[in-house]
Coordinates of C-alpha atoms in Angstrom, one line a residue:
M1 CA 86.5 -48.5 15.9
T2 CA 83.1 -49.0 16.8
L3 CA 80.4 -50.1 14.4
Q4 CA 78.7 -46.6 14.4
V5 CA 82.0 -44.9 14.3
Q6 CA 82.7 -47.2 10.9
K7 CA 79.5 -45.8 9.4
A8 CA 79.8 -42.8 10.2
A9 CA 83.7 -42.5 8.4
D10 CA 81.7 -44.5 5.4
I11 CA 79.4 -41.9 4.9
A12 CA 82.4 -39.1 5.5
R13 CA 84.3 -41.2 2.4
V14 CA 81.1 -41.5 0.3
L15 CA 80.8 -37.6 0.5
T16 CA 84.2 -37.0 0.5
E17 CA 84.3 -39.1 -3.5
A18 CA 81.1 -36.9 -4.8
L19 CA 82.9 -33.2 -3.6
P20 CA 84.5 -32.9 -7.0
Y21 CA 81.6 -34.2 -8.4
L22 CA 79.1 -31.7 -6.8
Q23 CA 81.6 -28.8 -7.0
Q24 CA 81.4 -29.4 -11.2
F25 CA 77.5 -30.2 -11.7
A26 CA 76.8 -27.1 -9.2
G27 CA 73.9 -24.5 -11.2
K28 CA 73.8 -27.3 -14.1
T29 CA 71.0 -28.6 -15.5
V30 CA 70.1 -32.3 -15.8
V31 CA 67.2 -33.3 -17.5
I32 CA 66.1 -37.0 -16.6
K33 CA 63.4 -39.3 -17.9
Y34 CA 62.1 -41.5 -15.6
G35 CA 60.0 -44.5 -16.4
G36 CA 59.9 -48.4 -16.3
N37 CA 60.6 -50.6 -13.1
A38 CA 62.3 -47.3 -11.0
M39 CA 58.4 -46.0 -11.4
E40 CA 56.9 -49.8 -10.0
S41 CA 58.7 -50.5 -6.7
E42 CA 57.7 -48.1 -3.7
E43 CA 61.3 -48.5 -2.6
L44 CA 62.7 -47.3 -5.9
K45 CA 60.2 -44.3 -6.7
N46 CA 61.6 -43.6 -3.0
G47 CA 65.1 -43.6 -3.6
F48 CA 64.5 -41.7 -6.8
A49 CA 62.6 -38.6 -5.3
R50 CA 65.0 -38.7 -2.3
D51 CA 68.0 -38.3 -5.4
V52 CA 66.2 -35.4 -7.0
V53 CA 65.7 -33.9 -3.8
L54 CA 69.6 -33.9 -2.7
M55 CA 70.7 -32.5 -6.3
K56 CA 68.6 -29.9 -5.6
A57 CA 70.1 -29.0 -3.1
V58 CA 73.2 -29.1 -3.8
G59 CA 72.5 -26.6 -6.4
I60 CA 71.9 -28.8 -9.5
N61 CA 69.3 -28.4 -11.9
P62 CA 67.2 -31.3 -12.4
V63 CA 64.2 -31.7 -14.8
I64 CA 61.9 -35.1 -15.2
V65 CA 60.2 -36.0 -17.9
H66 CA 58.2 -39.5 -17.0
G67 CA 56.0 -42.1 -18.8
G68 CA 53.7 -44.2 -18.4
G69 CA 53.1 -46.8 -20.6
P70 CA 52.3 -49.7 -18.3
Q71 CA 49.5 -47.7 -16.4
I72 CA 48.0 -46.3 -19.9
G73 CA 47.6 -49.9 -20.6
E74 CA 46.3 -50.8 -17.7
L75 CA 43.2 -48.0 -17.2
L76 CA 42.9 -48.8 -21.0
A77 CA 42.0 -52.3 -20.1
K78 CA 40.1 -51.2 -17.5
L79 CA 38.2 -49.3 -20.0
G80 CA 37.8 -52.2 -22.3
I81 CA 39.5 -50.7 -24.9
E82 CA 42.0 -52.6 -26.6
S83 CA 45.8 -51.4 -27.1
R84 CA 47.3 -51.9 -30.2
F85 CA 51.0 -51.0 -31.2
V86 CA 52.4 -50.4 -34.3
D87 CA 56.3 -50.5 -34.3
G88 CA 56.1 -50.0 -30.7
M89 CA 54.2 -47.5 -30.4
R90 CA 50.5 -46.8 -29.2
V91 CA 48.2 -46.4 -31.6
T92 CA 46.0 -43.3 -30.1
D93 CA 42.1 -42.7 -31.2
S94 CA 40.4 -40.4 -29.7
A95 CA 39.1 -42.2 -27.1
T96 CA 42.5 -43.8 -25.8
M97 CA 44.2 -39.8 -25.8
D98 CA 41.6 -39.2 -23.3
V99 CA 42.9 -41.7 -21.4
V100 CA 46.7 -41.0 -22.4
Q101 CA 45.6 -36.9 -20.8
M102 CA 44.2 -38.7 -17.6
V103 CA 46.9 -40.7 -16.7
L104 CA 50.2 -38.8 -17.8
G105 CA 48.7 -35.6 -17.0
G106 CA 47.1 -36.6 -14.3
L107 CA 47.7 -39.5 -12.3
V108 CA 51.3 -40.4 -12.8
N109 CA 52.5 -36.5 -13.3
K110 CA 50.8 -36.1 -9.6
D111 CA 51.7 -39.3 -8.0
I112 CA 55.9 -37.8 -9.0
V113 CA 55.1 -34.4 -7.9
S114 CA 53.9 -35.7 -4.3
L115 CA 56.5 -37.8 -4.1
I116 CA 59.4 -35.0 -4.6
N117 CA 57.3 -32.7 -2.4
S118 CA 56.6 -35.5 0.6
N119 CA 60.7 -35.5 0.3
G120 CA 61.3 -31.5 0.7
G121 CA 61.1 -30.5 -2.6
R122 CA 59.0 -28.8 -4.5
A123 CA 58.1 -30.3 -7.5
I124 CA 55.2 -28.5 -9.8
G125 CA 53.6 -31.0 -12.5
L126 CA 53.0 -29.4 -16.0
T127 CA 52.2 -31.4 -19.8
G128 CA 53.3 -29.5 -23.1
K129 CA 49.9 -27.8 -23.5
D130 CA 50.7 -25.5 -20.6
G131 CA 51.8 -22.5 -22.1
N132 CA 51.9 -24.4 -25.4
F133 CA 55.4 -25.5 -24.5
I134 CA 55.9 -28.1 -26.2
T135 CA 54.1 -28.0 -29.5
A136 CA 54.1 -31.0 -32.0
H137 CA 53.2 -32.3 -35.1
K138 CA 51.2 -35.6 -36.0
L139 CA 53.5 -38.3 -36.5
R140 CA 53.6 -39.8 -40.2
V141 CA 54.6 -43.5 -39.7
T142 CA 55.5 -45.8 -43.2
R143 CA 56.3 -49.2 -43.9
D144 CA 57.0 -51.1 -46.9
N145 CA 53.9 -52.9 -48.4
P146 CA 55.0 -56.4 -50.3
E147 CA 51.6 -56.5 -52.0
V148 CA 51.8 -53.0 -53.9
Q149 CA 55.5 -52.8 -53.8
A150 CA 55.2 -49.4 -52.5
R151 CA 55.7 -47.4 -48.8
E152 CA 52.2 -47.1 -47.8
I153 CA 51.2 -44.6 -44.7
I154 CA 50.1 -45.9 -41.2
D155 CA 47.6 -43.7 -39.6
I156 CA 48.6 -44.1 -35.5
G157 CA 46.2 -41.3 -34.4
H158 CA 47.3 -38.9 -31.7
V159 CA 50.9 -39.5 -31.8
G160 CA 53.1 -36.9 -32.2
E161 CA 57.0 -35.5 -32.6
V162 CA 58.1 -32.3 -31.1
D163 CA 58.4 -29.4 -33.4
E164 CA 59.3 -26.8 -30.5
I165 CA 59.8 -26.1 -26.8
D166 CA 59.4 -23.1 -25.3
T167 CA 61.9 -23.1 -22.3
G168 CA 60.1 -19.8 -21.1
V169 CA 57.9 -21.9 -18.6
L170 CA 60.8 -24.2 -17.7
D171 CA 63.0 -21.5 -16.8
M172 CA 60.2 -19.4 -14.3
L173 CA 60.2 -22.9 -12.4
L174 CA 63.8 -23.4 -12.2
N175 CA 64.8 -19.8 -11.4
D176 CA 61.8 -20.4 -8.6
Q177 CA 63.7 -22.9 -7.5
F178 CA 61.1 -25.5 -8.2
I179 CA 61.9 -28.8 -10.1
P180 CA 59.4 -29.5 -13.3
V181 CA 57.7 -32.9 -13.7
I182 CA 56.9 -33.1 -17.5
A183 CA 54.4 -35.3 -19.0
P184 CA 55.2 -36.1 -22.6
I185 CA 51.8 -34.6 -24.2
G186 CA 52.0 -31.6 -27.1
V187 CA 50.2 -29.6 -28.7
D188 CA 49.4 -28.3 -32.3
R189 CA 48.5 -24.9 -33.6
E190 CA 44.9 -26.1 -33.6
G191 CA 44.5 -27.2 -30.1
A192 CA 44.9 -31.5 -30.9
S193 CA 46.6 -33.4 -28.4
Y194 CA 49.9 -35.4 -29.1
N195 CA 51.0 -38.6 -26.8
I196 CA 54.9 -38.3 -27.3
N197 CA 57.7 -40.9 -26.8
A198 CA 59.3 -39.9 -23.0
D199 CA 62.8 -40.5 -24.4
L200 CA 62.2 -38.0 -27.7
V201 CA 60.6 -35.4 -25.3
A202 CA 63.9 -35.8 -22.7
G203 CA 65.8 -35.5 -25.4
K204 CA 64.6 -32.3 -27.2
V205 CA 64.2 -30.6 -23.4
A206 CA 67.7 -31.4 -23.0
E207 CA 68.5 -30.0 -26.5
V208 CA 67.1 -26.8 -25.6
L209 CA 67.9 -26.1 -21.8
K210 CA 71.5 -26.8 -23.3
A211 CA 71.8 -29.3 -20.2
E212 CA 74.7 -30.7 -18.9
K213 CA 73.3 -34.4 -18.8
L214 CA 70.7 -36.1 -20.4
V215 CA 70.0 -39.5 -18.0
L216 CA 67.0 -42.2 -19.4
L217 CA 66.5 -44.7 -17.3
T218 CA 65.6 -48.3 -18.4
N219 CA 64.9 -51.6 -17.3
I220 CA 68.4 -53.3 -18.4
A221 CA 71.8 -52.7 -17.2
G222 CA 73.2 -50.5 -20.6
L223 CA 73.8 -50.3 -23.6
Q224 CA 74.8 -53.8 -24.0
D225 CA 77.9 -55.5 -27.0
K226 CA 76.5 -58.9 -28.4
E227 CA 78.2 -60.5 -25.9
G228 CA 75.9 -59.1 -23.3
N229 CA 79.2 -57.3 -21.8
V230 CA 77.7 -53.3 -20.6
L231 CA 79.1 -50.3 -22.5
T232 CA 80.0 -47.9 -21.5
G233 CA 82.8 -44.3 -22.1
L234 CA 81.4 -44.4 -25.9
S235 CA 81.9 -41.6 -28.9
T236 CA 79.2 -40.8 -31.0
E237 CA 80.9 -42.7 -33.4
D238 CA 81.4 -45.6 -31.3
V239 CA 77.5 -45.4 -30.9
D240 CA 77.1 -44.6 -34.8
G241 CA 79.2 -47.8 -35.9
L242 CA 77.1 -50.6 -33.2
I243 CA 74.0 -49.3 -35.1
A244 CA 75.7 -49.7 -38.3
D245 CA 76.8 -53.4 -37.6
G246 CA 73.5 -54.4 -35.7
T247 CA 74.5 -54.0 -32.3
I248 CA 72.0 -51.5 -31.3
Y249 CA 68.5 -52.4 -33.3
G250 CA 65.1 -52.7 -32.2
G251 CA 63.2 -51.4 -29.1
M252 CA 67.0 -49.6 -28.3
L253 CA 67.5 -47.5 -31.6
P254 CA 64.5 -44.9 -30.5
K255 CA 66.9 -44.1 -27.2
I256 CA 69.7 -44.6 -28.6
R257 CA 69.4 -42.0 -31.4
C258 CA 67.7 -39.3 -28.9
A259 CA 71.0 -39.6 -26.5
L260 CA 72.8 -39.2 -29.7
S261 CA 71.2 -36.5 -31.3
A262 CA 71.3 -34.6 -27.7
V263 CA 75.0 -35.2 -27.3
K264 CA 75.5 -34.0 -30.9
N265 CA 73.2 -30.7 -30.0
D266 CA 75.1 -29.3 -26.6
V267 CA 74.3 -31.3 -24.1
T268 CA 77.3 -32.1 -22.9
S269 CA 76.9 -36.6 -22.1
A270 CA 73.9 -38.7 -21.9
H271 CA 73.7 -41.6 -19.5
I272 CA 71.5 -44.6 -20.4
I273 CA 71.4 -46.6 -16.8
D274 CA 69.8 -49.1 -14.8
G275 CA 66.6 -47.8 -13.2
R276 CA 66.2 -50.9 -11.2
V277 CA 69.6 -50.2 -9.9
P278 CA 68.7 -48.0 -5.9
H279 CA 69.6 -44.6 -6.5
A280 CA 71.4 -45.4 -9.8
V281 CA 71.0 -41.5 -10.7
L282 CA 73.2 -40.6 -7.6
L283 CA 75.7 -43.8 -8.5
E284 CA 75.9 -42.4 -12.0
M285 CA 76.8 -38.8 -11.5
F286 CA 78.2 -39.2 -8.1
T287 CA 80.9 -41.5 -8.4
S288 CA 83.6 -43.3 -11.3
E289 CA 82.0 -46.5 -11.6
G290 CA 78.5 -45.7 -12.7
V291 CA 75.7 -48.2 -13.7
G292 CA 75.1 -48.0 -16.5
T293 CA 76.3 -46.6 -20.6
L294 CA 78.1 -42.9 -20.8
I295 CA 77.9 -41.0 -24.2
T296 CA 80.0 -37.9 -25.4
D297 CA 80.6 -36.3 -28.4
S298 CA 83.4 -37.3 -30.3
A299 CA 83.7 -34.0 -31.7

């Protein structure tokens, strides 16, 4: 067998192995939180765009929710605005919120849209302010103050939590065969804008769309045990136990709680996968091995 024939045979084998998954997910919605290293490498960015276009071409409905923390930090530094964080959340005053909207709703969002479109897709970018489809309220942060032996409220500015997601805009785009690309900015009923954690927005979007999958791209290989081994095939009960015994802690907790909420609210499965791996989304969806942690409801 010549090398050319061998390559063709390998492609055919991959396609036939993927066939059951393609059939299973056709017509289903997959919400993907896109961020981290996957947004920084040109190879990974182009691979992600092609993966999304391929998913749409085979009848799957991808919905993208993106982050952009590093890009926000870079522009703030250029403007001489200090970046401050409380419990991992960016303190967002009015000036910082203007930068967040410029970066997330403008630069990052349109770059992703352009990349998907240049690879043959039909993407449309939007923020939660478009059609008021993400309504939010100000996030209240409290912490213990040992000096007064009580909890104190910390004002971190225009950082929000999701109140409601109106699926009308998304349904319209999906029905017209577009790929929605969402910047995680919400608006309250008085018109104030809020910066919202992209994982949380992705989870809530997956819940209201009753998505087949919520896929969270990260900068690690997946959820790991205390020995550093990647865990997969977890139930919600398993994850609750890992939180209780301290295996899951710190910055991973919000992501995990987002995944738990999704699978407890009609999302079939949540996946925490390594965005540093080329074509990570396709590998997780269309192979039995996968490249991260799978969580399903134990009920």
